[in-house]
PDB file of C-alpha atoms in Angstrom:
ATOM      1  CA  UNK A   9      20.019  18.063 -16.329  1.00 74.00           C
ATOM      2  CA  UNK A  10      21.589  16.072 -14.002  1.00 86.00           C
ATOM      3  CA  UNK A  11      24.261  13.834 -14.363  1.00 90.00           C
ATOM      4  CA  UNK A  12      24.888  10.454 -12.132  1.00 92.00           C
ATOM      5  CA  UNK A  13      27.666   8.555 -10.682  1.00 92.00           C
ATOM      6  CA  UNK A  14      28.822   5.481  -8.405  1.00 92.00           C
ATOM      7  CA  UNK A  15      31.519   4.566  -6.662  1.00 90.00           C
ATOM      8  CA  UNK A  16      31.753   1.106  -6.202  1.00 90.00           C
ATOM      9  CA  UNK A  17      34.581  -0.810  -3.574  1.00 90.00           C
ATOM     10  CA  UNK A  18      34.506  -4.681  -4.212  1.00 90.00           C
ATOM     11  CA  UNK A  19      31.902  -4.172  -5.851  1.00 87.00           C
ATOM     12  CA  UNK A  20      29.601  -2.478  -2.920  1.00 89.00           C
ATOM     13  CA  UNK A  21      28.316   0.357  -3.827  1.00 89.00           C
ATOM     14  CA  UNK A  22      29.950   2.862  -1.467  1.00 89.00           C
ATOM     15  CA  UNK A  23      28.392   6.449  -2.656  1.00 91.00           C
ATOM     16  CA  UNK A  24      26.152   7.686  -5.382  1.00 93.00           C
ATOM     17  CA  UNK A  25      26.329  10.901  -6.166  1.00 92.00           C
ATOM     18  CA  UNK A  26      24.325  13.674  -8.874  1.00 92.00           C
ATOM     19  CA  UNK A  27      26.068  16.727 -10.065  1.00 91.00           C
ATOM     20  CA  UNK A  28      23.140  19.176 -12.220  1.00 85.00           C
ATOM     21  CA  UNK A  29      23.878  22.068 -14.693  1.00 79.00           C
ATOM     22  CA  UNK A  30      24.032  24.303 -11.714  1.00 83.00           C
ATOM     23  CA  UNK A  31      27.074  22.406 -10.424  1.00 84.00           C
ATOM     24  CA  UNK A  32      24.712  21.186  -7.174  1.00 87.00           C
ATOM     25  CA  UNK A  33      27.283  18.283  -6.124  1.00 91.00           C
ATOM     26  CA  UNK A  34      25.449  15.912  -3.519  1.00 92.00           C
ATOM     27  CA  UNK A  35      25.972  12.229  -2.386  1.00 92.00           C
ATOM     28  CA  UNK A  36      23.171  10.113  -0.829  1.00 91.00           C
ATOM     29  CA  UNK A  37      23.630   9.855   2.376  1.00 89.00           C
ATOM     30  CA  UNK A  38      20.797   8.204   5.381  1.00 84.00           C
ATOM     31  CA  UNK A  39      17.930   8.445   2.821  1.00 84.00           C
ATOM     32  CA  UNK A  40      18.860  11.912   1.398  1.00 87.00           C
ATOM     33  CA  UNK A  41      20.990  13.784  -1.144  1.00 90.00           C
ATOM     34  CA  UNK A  42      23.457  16.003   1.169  1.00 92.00           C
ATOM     35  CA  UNK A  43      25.590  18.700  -0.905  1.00 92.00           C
ATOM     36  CA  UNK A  44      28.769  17.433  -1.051  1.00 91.00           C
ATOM     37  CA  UNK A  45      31.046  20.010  -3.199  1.00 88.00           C
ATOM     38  CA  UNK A  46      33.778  17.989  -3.258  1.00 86.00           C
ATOM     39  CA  UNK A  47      32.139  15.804  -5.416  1.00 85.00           C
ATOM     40  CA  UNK A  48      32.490  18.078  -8.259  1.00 82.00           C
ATOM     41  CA  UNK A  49      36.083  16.447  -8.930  1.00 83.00           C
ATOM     42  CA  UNK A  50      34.149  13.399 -10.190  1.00 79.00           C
ATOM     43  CA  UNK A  51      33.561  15.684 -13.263  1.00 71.00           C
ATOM     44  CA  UNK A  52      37.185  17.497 -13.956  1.00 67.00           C
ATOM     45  CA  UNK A  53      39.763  14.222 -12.514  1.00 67.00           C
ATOM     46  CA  UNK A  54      40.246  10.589 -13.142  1.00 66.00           C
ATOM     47  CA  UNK A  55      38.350   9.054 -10.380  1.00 76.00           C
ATOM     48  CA  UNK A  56      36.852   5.706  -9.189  1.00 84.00           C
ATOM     49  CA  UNK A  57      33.312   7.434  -9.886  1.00 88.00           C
ATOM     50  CA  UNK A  58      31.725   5.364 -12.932  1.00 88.00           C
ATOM     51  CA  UNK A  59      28.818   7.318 -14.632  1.00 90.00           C
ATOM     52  CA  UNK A  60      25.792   5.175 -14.258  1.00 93.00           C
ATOM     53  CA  UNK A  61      21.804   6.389 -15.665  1.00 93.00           C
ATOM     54  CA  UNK A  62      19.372   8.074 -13.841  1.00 92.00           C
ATOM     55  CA  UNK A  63      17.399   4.769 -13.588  1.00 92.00           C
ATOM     56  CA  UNK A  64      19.976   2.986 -12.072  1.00 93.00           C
ATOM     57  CA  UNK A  65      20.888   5.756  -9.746  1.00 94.00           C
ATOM     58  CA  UNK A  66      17.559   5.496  -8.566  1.00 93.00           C
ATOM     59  CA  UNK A  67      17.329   1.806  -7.877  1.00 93.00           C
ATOM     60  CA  UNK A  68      20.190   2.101  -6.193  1.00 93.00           C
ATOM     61  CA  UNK A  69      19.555   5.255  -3.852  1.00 93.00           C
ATOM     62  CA  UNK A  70      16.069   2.767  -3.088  1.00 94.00           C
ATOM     63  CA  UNK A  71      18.535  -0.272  -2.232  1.00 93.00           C
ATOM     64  CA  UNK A  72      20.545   2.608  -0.037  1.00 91.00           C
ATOM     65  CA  UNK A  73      17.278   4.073   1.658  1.00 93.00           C
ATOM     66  CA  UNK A  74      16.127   0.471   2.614  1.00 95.00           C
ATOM     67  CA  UNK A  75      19.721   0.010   4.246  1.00 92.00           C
ATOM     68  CA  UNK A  76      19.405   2.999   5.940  1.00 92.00           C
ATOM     69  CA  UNK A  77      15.908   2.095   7.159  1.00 95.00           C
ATOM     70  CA  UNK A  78      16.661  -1.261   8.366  1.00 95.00           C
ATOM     71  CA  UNK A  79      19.630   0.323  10.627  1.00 93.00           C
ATOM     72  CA  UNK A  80      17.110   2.664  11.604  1.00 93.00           C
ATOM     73  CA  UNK A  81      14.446   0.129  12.979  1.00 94.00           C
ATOM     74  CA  UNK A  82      17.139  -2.262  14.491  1.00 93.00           C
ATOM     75  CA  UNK A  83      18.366   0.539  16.346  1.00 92.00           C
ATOM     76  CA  UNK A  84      14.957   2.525  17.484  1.00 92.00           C
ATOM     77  CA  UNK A  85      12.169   0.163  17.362  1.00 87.00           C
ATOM     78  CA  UNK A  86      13.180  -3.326  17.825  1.00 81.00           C
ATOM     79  CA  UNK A  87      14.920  -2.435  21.275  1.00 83.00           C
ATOM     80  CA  UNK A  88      11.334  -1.780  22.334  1.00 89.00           C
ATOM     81  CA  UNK A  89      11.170  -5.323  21.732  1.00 89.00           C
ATOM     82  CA  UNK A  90      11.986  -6.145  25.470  1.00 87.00           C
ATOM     83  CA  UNK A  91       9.364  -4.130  26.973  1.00 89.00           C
ATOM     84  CA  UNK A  92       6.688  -5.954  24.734  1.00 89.00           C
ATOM     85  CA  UNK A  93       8.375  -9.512  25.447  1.00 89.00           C
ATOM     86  CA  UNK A  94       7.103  -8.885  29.678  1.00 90.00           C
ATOM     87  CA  UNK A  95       3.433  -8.791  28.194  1.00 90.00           C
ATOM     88  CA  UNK A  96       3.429  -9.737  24.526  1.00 88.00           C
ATOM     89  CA  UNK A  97       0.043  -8.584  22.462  1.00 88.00           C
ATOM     90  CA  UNK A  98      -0.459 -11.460  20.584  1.00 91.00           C
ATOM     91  CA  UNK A  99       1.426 -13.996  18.236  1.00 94.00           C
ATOM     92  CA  UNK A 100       1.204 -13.917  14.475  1.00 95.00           C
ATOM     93  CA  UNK A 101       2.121 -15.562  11.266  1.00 95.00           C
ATOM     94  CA  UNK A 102       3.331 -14.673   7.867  1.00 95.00           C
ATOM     95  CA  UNK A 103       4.105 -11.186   8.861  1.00 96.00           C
ATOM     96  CA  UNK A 104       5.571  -9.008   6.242  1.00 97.00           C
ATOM     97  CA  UNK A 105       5.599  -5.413   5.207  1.00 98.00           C
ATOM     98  CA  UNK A 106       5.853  -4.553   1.264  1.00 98.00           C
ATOM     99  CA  UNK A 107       6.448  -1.524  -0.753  1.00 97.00           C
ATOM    100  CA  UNK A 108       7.538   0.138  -3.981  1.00 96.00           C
ATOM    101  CA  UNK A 109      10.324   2.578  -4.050  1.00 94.00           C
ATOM    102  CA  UNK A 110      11.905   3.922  -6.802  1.00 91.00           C
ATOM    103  CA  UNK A 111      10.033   1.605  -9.098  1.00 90.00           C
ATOM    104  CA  UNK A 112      12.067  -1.552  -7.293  1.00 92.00           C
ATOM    105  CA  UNK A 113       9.956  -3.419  -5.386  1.00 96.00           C
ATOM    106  CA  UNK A 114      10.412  -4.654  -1.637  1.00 97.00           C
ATOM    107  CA  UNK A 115       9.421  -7.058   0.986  1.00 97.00           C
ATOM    108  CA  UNK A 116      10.518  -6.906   4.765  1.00 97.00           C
ATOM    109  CA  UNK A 117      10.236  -9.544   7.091  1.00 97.00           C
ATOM    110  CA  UNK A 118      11.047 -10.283  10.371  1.00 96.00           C
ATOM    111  CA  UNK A 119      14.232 -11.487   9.685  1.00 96.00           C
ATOM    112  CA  UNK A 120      15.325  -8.332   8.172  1.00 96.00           C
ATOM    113  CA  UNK A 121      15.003  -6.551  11.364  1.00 94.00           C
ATOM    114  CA  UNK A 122      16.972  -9.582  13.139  1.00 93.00           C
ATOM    115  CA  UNK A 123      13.860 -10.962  14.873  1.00 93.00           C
ATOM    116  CA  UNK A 124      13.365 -14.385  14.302  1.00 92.00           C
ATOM    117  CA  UNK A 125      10.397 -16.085  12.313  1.00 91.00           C
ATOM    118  CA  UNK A 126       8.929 -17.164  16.080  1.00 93.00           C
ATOM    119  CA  UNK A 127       5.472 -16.271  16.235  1.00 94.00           C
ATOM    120  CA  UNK A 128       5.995 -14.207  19.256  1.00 94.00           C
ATOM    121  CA  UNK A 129       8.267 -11.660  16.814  1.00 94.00           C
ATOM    122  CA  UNK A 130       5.728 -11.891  14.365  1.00 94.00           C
ATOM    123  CA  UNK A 131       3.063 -10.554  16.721  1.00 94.00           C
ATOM    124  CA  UNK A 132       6.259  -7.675  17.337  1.00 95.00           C
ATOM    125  CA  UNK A 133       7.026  -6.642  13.940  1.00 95.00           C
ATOM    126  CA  UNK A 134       2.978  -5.977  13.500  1.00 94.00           C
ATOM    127  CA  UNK A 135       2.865  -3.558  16.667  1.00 93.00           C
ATOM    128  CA  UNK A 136       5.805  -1.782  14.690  1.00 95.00           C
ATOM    129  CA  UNK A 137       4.268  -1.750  11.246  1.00 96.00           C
ATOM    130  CA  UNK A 138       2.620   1.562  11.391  1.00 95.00           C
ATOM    131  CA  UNK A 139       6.249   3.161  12.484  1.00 95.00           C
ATOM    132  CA  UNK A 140       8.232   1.579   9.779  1.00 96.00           C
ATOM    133  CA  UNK A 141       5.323   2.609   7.340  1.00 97.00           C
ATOM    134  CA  UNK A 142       5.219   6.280   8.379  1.00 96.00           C
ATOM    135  CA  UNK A 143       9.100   6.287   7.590  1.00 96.00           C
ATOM    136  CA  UNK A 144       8.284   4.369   4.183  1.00 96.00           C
ATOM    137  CA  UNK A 145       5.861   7.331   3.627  1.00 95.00           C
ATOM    138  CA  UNK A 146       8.417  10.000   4.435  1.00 92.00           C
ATOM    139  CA  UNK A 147      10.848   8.559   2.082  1.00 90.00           C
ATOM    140  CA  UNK A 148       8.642   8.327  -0.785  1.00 91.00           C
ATOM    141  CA  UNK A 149       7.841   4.353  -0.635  1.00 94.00           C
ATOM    142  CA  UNK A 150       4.501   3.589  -2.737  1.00 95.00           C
ATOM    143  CA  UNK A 151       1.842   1.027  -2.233  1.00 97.00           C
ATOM    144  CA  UNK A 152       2.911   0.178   1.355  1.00 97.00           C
ATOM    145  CA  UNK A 153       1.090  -2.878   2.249  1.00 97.00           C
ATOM    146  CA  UNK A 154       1.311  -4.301   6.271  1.00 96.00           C
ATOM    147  CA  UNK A 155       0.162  -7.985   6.169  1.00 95.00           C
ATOM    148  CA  UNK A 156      -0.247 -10.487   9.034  1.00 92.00           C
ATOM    149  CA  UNK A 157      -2.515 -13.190  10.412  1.00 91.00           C
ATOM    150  CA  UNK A 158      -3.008 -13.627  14.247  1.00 83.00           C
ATOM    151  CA  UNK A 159      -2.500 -17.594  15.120  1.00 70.00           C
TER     152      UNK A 159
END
């Protein structure tokens, strides 16, 4: 069995963290669980740790993974954004990646990677669609769905 916990600061959540029956702490940390002994404390002190269910732990590892992912792209593949600006492919509308993780459902657009809703970054954010879906894929994200229409 495992058990679940949060720690929240303003009300962001700032770590989740599982302890099982084996006393396996981890925290989730850039779209994994990490073993974090330490945690273990959450179980034996007063802390700021609130237990929370497995459902909810999961919803909000998925809210995590997506935060992680989005810092990921910004940082990797919408720098290649320059290079594709001296010859741009094509520009698109309604551009807009979905998926299901953890049972929560998602949507990313444009925006979301701080592109703008400019056709031109539409036409971008579909030459990066099969990147952010093979990360999607590695993560566990179901029924990834890349839409767009050339305009």
């Amino acid at each position: 069995m495992k058990n679940y916990y949060v720690f929240r600061f303003n009300g962001e959540v700032r770590r989740i963290a599982r302890i099982t029956d084996n006393w396996d702490a981890c925290g989730w940390e850039n779209g994994k669980w990490v073993s974090m002994p330490g945690l273990l404390k959450i179980q034996h002190d007063i802390t700021d740790y609130e237990d929370i269910t497995e459902e909810e732990a999961m919803k909000l590892v998925a809210d995590q993974t997506v935060k992680f992912l989005l810092e990921k792209w910004k940082k990797e593949l919408v720098p290649k954004k320059e290079e594709w600006d001296k010859k741009p492919g094509w520009p698109a509308k309604l551009v807009e990646t979905t998926f299901v993780l953890n049972g929560k459902e998602y949507s990313i657009k444009p925006p979301d990677l701080g592109l703008t809703d400019d056709c031109w970054d539409q036409g971008f954010m579909e030459t990066i669609q099969g990147d952010m879906k093979k990360d999607l894929e590695e993560l566990g994200a179901e029924d990834i769905y890349s839409m767009g229409f050339i305009d």
